[in-house]
Rosetta silent file (secondary structure, phi, psi, omega in degrees, C-alpha in Angstrom):
SEQUENCE: KQWYQRRVRGLTIMARGKPAGLRTARKLRDHRRTQRWSDKKYKKAHLGTRWKANPFGGASHAKGIVVEKVGVEAKQPNSAVRKCVRVQLLKNGKKITAFVPRDGCLNFIEENDQVLVAGFGRKGHAVGDIPGV
SCORE:     score description
SCORE:     0.000 S_00000001
   1 L     0.000  101.709  170.847  -15.385   67.831   28.950 S_00000001
   2 L   -41.779  140.404  177.204  -16.250   67.931   24.944 S_00000001
   3 L   -67.578  -29.016  169.444  -19.426   66.346   23.109 S_00000001
   4 L   -87.285   29.435 -146.945  -16.944   64.757   21.585 S_00000001
   5 L  -109.668   43.998  119.840  -15.281   63.420   23.846 S_00000001
   6 L   -17.326  146.672 -179.099  -16.408   60.386   25.946 S_00000001
   7 L  -115.245   67.471  159.033  -15.003   57.926   28.629 S_00000001
   8 H   -40.890  111.059 -176.866  -14.641   54.463   28.500 S_00000001
   9 H    54.626   30.031  176.248  -13.338   52.249   31.316 S_00000001
  10 H    97.246   22.211  146.093  -11.200   55.300   32.648 S_00000001
  11 L  -111.491 -155.095 -160.867   -9.833   56.820   28.850 S_00000001
  12 E  -132.101  119.189  150.908  -10.654   59.178   26.714 S_00000001
  13 L   -24.430  -55.743  -94.943  -12.283   58.675   23.816 S_00000001
  14 L   -27.291 -151.009  140.628  -11.586   60.898   21.169 S_00000001
  15 L   -89.276  -47.328 -151.626  -14.111   60.819   17.412 S_00000001
  16 L   -62.593    7.678  167.173  -11.456   59.507   15.234 S_00000001
  17 L   110.169  -52.496 -144.955  -12.503   55.117   17.100 S_00000001
  18 L   -99.958  162.028  159.958   -9.206   55.148   18.894 S_00000001
  19 L   -98.364  168.305  177.990   -8.495   55.976   22.948 S_00000001
  20 E   179.749  151.035 -162.529   -5.944   58.605   23.875 S_00000001
  21 L  -178.849 -153.612  172.110   -4.651   60.371   26.942 S_00000001
  22 L   -88.608  -39.810 -179.247   -1.533   59.394   28.601 S_00000001
  23 L  -124.606   53.785 -175.669   -1.531   56.268   29.166 S_00000001
  24 L  -125.420   56.251  175.479   -3.068   54.532   26.077 S_00000001
  25 H  -113.463  -15.976  143.742    0.191   53.301   24.839 S_00000001
  26 H   -54.593 -116.565 -156.989    0.091   49.666   25.342 S_00000001
  27 H     5.471  -90.175  160.929   -3.355   49.597   24.389 S_00000001
  28 H   -16.663  -53.110 -164.667   -2.371   51.462   20.904 S_00000001
  29 H   -56.751  -40.237  -63.442    0.763   49.338   21.060 S_00000001
  30 H  -160.332 -109.161  113.506   -0.986   46.588   21.325 S_00000001
  31 H    38.709 -109.885 -165.533   -3.648   46.712   18.803 S_00000001
  32 H   -87.547    8.593  167.537   -1.825   46.961   16.089 S_00000001
  33 H   -74.609  -23.328  173.999    0.883   44.635   16.975 S_00000001
  34 H  -104.213   -9.491 -178.144   -2.520   42.074   16.331 S_00000001
  35 H   -75.927  -27.560 -165.795   -4.039   43.608   13.614 S_00000001
  36 H   -70.398  -16.596 -156.813   -1.185   43.773   11.789 S_00000001
  37 H   -83.084   22.284 -164.561   -1.080   39.986   11.158 S_00000001
  38 H  -100.832   -6.462 -177.315   -4.907   40.689    9.089 S_00000001
  39 L   -83.400  147.866  179.182   -2.177   42.026    6.421 S_00000001
  40 L   -84.131 -116.899 -102.961   -1.561   39.348    3.039 S_00000001
  41 H   -75.408  -36.533  174.282    1.842   40.520    2.625 S_00000001
  42 H   -82.532   10.558  172.908    3.291   41.167    6.416 S_00000001
  43 H  -121.871   20.670  131.894    1.857   37.653    7.734 S_00000001
  44 L  -106.570   12.773  141.198    3.992   35.913    4.325 S_00000001
  45 L  -154.792   58.836  162.544    6.975   37.890    5.940 S_00000001
  46 L  -173.540   37.889  138.168    7.364   36.976    9.118 S_00000001
  47 L   -75.205  -25.224 -149.159    5.384   33.708    9.320 S_00000001
  48 L   150.224  -83.289 -169.323    7.864   31.636    8.428 S_00000001
  49 H   -68.944  -18.104  166.092    6.489   29.265    6.284 S_00000001
  50 H   -29.760  -45.815 -167.897    8.811   30.401    3.422 S_00000001
  51 H   -63.098  -71.980 -159.094   11.735   28.894    5.284 S_00000001
  52 H   -66.333  -18.012 -166.247    9.736   25.831    6.318 S_00000001
  53 H  -124.771   -2.177  137.745    7.675   24.575    3.078 S_00000001
  54 L   -44.195   41.342  174.440   11.011   25.091    0.523 S_00000001
  55 L     2.169  -21.118  170.016   12.785   21.832    0.599 S_00000001
  56 L   -99.677    3.044  170.127   15.943   23.956    0.089 S_00000001
  57 L    81.584  -11.442  166.706   15.543   25.502    3.196 S_00000001
  58 L   114.825   21.186  135.927   16.191   29.379    1.181 S_00000001
  59 L   -20.231  136.717  138.966   19.464   27.838   -0.502 S_00000001
  60 L   -77.423  -10.175 -178.069   19.827   28.997   -3.870 S_00000001
  61 L  -166.052 -173.666 -111.290   21.014   25.195   -4.541 S_00000001
  62 L   165.428  144.720   75.087   20.969   21.395   -2.362 S_00000001
  63 E  -130.659  175.354 -135.001   22.782   18.724   -2.074 S_00000001
  64 E  -122.492 -178.209  167.506   20.697   14.759   -2.812 S_00000001
  65 L  -135.833  109.299 -172.669   21.809   11.850   -3.406 S_00000001
  66 L   -44.369  103.416  168.183   19.959   10.173   -6.901 S_00000001
  67 L   -57.543  -79.326 -153.728   17.191    7.878   -5.307 S_00000001
  68 L  -155.553  145.882  160.649   16.008    6.887   -8.840 S_00000001
  69 E   -94.195 -178.370  172.497   15.542    8.099  -12.432 S_00000001
  70 L  -114.251  -47.063  -44.284   11.950    8.901  -14.038 S_00000001
  71 L   -88.414  126.889  177.695   10.955    9.751  -17.182 S_00000001
  72 L  -108.384  137.935 -150.391    8.239   12.445  -16.516 S_00000001
  73 L   -87.384  171.544  158.201    5.390   12.748  -19.773 S_00000001
  74 L  -103.682  120.936 -146.297    4.953   16.549  -20.598 S_00000001
  75 L   -48.964  175.444 -175.431    1.884   18.422  -20.317 S_00000001
  76 L   -45.223 -147.159  -95.145   -0.587   18.926  -23.034 S_00000001
  77 L   -29.481   -7.919 -175.115   -0.179   20.184  -25.897 S_00000001
  78 L   -87.877  152.636 -161.354    3.273   18.555  -26.150 S_00000001
  79 L  -143.417   89.755  178.508    3.871   14.891  -26.533 S_00000001
  80 L  -179.561  161.535 -168.177    7.779   13.834  -24.713 S_00000001
  81 L  -141.038   97.780  143.386    8.664   12.717  -22.162 S_00000001
  82 L    20.166   97.235  169.592   10.914   14.226  -19.859 S_00000001
  83 L  -103.855  139.981  170.232   14.397   12.668  -17.786 S_00000001
  84 E  -142.200  159.591  115.469   14.240   13.483  -14.208 S_00000001
  85 E  -111.976  160.510 -171.061   15.035   11.898  -11.462 S_00000001
  86 L   -52.388   65.578 -175.041   14.298   11.711   -7.441 S_00000001
  87 L   -67.443  135.448  135.965   17.166   13.652   -4.840 S_00000001
  88 L  -122.904  142.253 -177.426   17.191   13.281   -1.039 S_00000001
  89 E  -131.384  126.730 -115.470   18.861   15.681   -0.609 S_00000001
  90 L  -104.476   -2.363  170.893   21.038   15.630    2.442 S_00000001
  91 L  -113.901   27.047  160.273   20.639   18.344    4.396 S_00000001
  92 L  -132.494  -18.589 -147.359   16.606   17.863    5.155 S_00000001
  93 L    71.887  -23.661  176.828   15.695   14.365    3.992 S_00000001
  94 L   -64.171  106.710  166.642   13.102   15.666    1.308 S_00000001
  95 L   -28.745  124.353 -175.508   12.824   13.824   -1.684 S_00000001
  96 L  -134.916 -177.994  167.704   12.448   16.443   -4.525 S_00000001
  97 L  -120.122  171.472 -173.434   12.712   14.955   -9.124 S_00000001
  98 E  -128.225  155.292  103.217   15.254   17.328  -10.599 S_00000001
  99 E   -68.569  137.587  177.537   15.440   17.911  -14.306 S_00000001
 100 L  -122.073  108.773 -163.012   18.610   17.014  -15.914 S_00000001
 101 L   -85.502  179.319 -150.604   18.638   18.919  -18.988 S_00000001
 102 L    59.459  175.496  170.984   20.391   18.060  -22.650 S_00000001
 103 L   -16.462 -152.907   70.649   20.903   15.400  -24.630 S_00000001
 104 L    95.990  -70.699 -123.654   22.451   12.509  -23.523 S_00000001
 105 L   -38.506    1.010 -149.775   23.105   13.816  -19.732 S_00000001
 106 L  -127.497    7.430  140.893   21.151   11.279  -17.816 S_00000001
 107 L   -70.642   11.356 -169.063   23.471    8.366  -19.020 S_00000001
 108 L  -126.944   21.541  154.183   26.436   10.162  -16.989 S_00000001
 109 L  -155.090  110.660  166.101   24.612   10.452  -13.356 S_00000001
 110 L   -76.542  163.268  167.912   23.625    6.192  -11.609 S_00000001
 111 L   -62.625  134.194 -148.532   21.908    5.743   -8.755 S_00000001
 112 L    50.529   49.638  161.156   23.294    6.985   -5.513 S_00000001
 113 L  -103.002   65.486 -138.825   24.873   10.117   -6.831 S_00000001
 114 L   -45.095  132.860  166.777   25.926   12.918   -5.290 S_00000001
 115 E  -150.637  160.942 -156.040   24.457   15.813   -6.722 S_00000001
 116 E  -127.789  133.651 -178.874   24.410   20.007   -6.780 S_00000001
 117 L  -143.160  141.643 -152.079   20.510   21.129   -7.573 S_00000001
 118 L  -111.380 -159.416 -178.388   20.071   23.900   -8.232 S_00000001
 119 L  -118.265  174.529 -161.896   16.220   25.883   -8.764 S_00000001
 120 L  -113.389   60.524  159.968   14.623   26.021  -11.737 S_00000001
 121 L   126.044  -80.480 -175.050   13.498   29.712  -12.163 S_00000001
 122 L  -116.146   47.304 -178.826    9.996   30.102  -10.421 S_00000001
 123 L    14.997  107.483  158.065   11.282   29.463   -7.203 S_00000001
 124 L   100.576  -51.255 -128.415    9.139   26.962   -5.776 S_00000001
 125 L  -129.964  156.294 -124.836    7.150   26.398   -8.804 S_00000001
 126 L  -100.186  122.521  156.603    6.491   23.681  -11.935 S_00000001
 127 L   -84.063  123.774  175.405    8.657   25.403  -14.950 S_00000001
 128 L    75.257 -131.653 -114.018    6.820   24.745  -18.790 S_00000001
 129 L  -132.096   22.566 -151.379    5.928   21.869  -19.841 S_00000001
 130 L   169.389   90.582  142.600    6.993   19.390  -16.442 S_00000001
 131 L   -47.220  154.513  162.050    4.519   18.892  -13.695 S_00000001
 132 L    26.062   74.073  177.686    5.409   19.002  -10.208 S_00000001
 133 L  -144.184    0.000    0.000    9.667   19.279  -11.593 S_00000001
């Protein structure tokens, strides 16, 4: 036994601070598996909250039924009422606020209409001066 080796519970631990030897593979594997969850990027990729928290469930578009028409006030320094609709998605029943683009297009949408909703460009974040849409 050299000066840089020591024995702990039957395992030879070298100077690098990790168990080493013929029967340490399981311990090294299990420790690496638990330590991976401390990595922020690994956790984000493997927890699955991307699919749970996203109303679209990972899809780019979703069908829904118009519940009501709403006017959302723009954030400062802009002053406007942005025309939006509350939509209940068919796939999971979640209610979202969707922006209606172009001038006068809200006149073509009635309550209980079936609409196709697309993402707004920032993967779930609000865009521009429209809060919460």
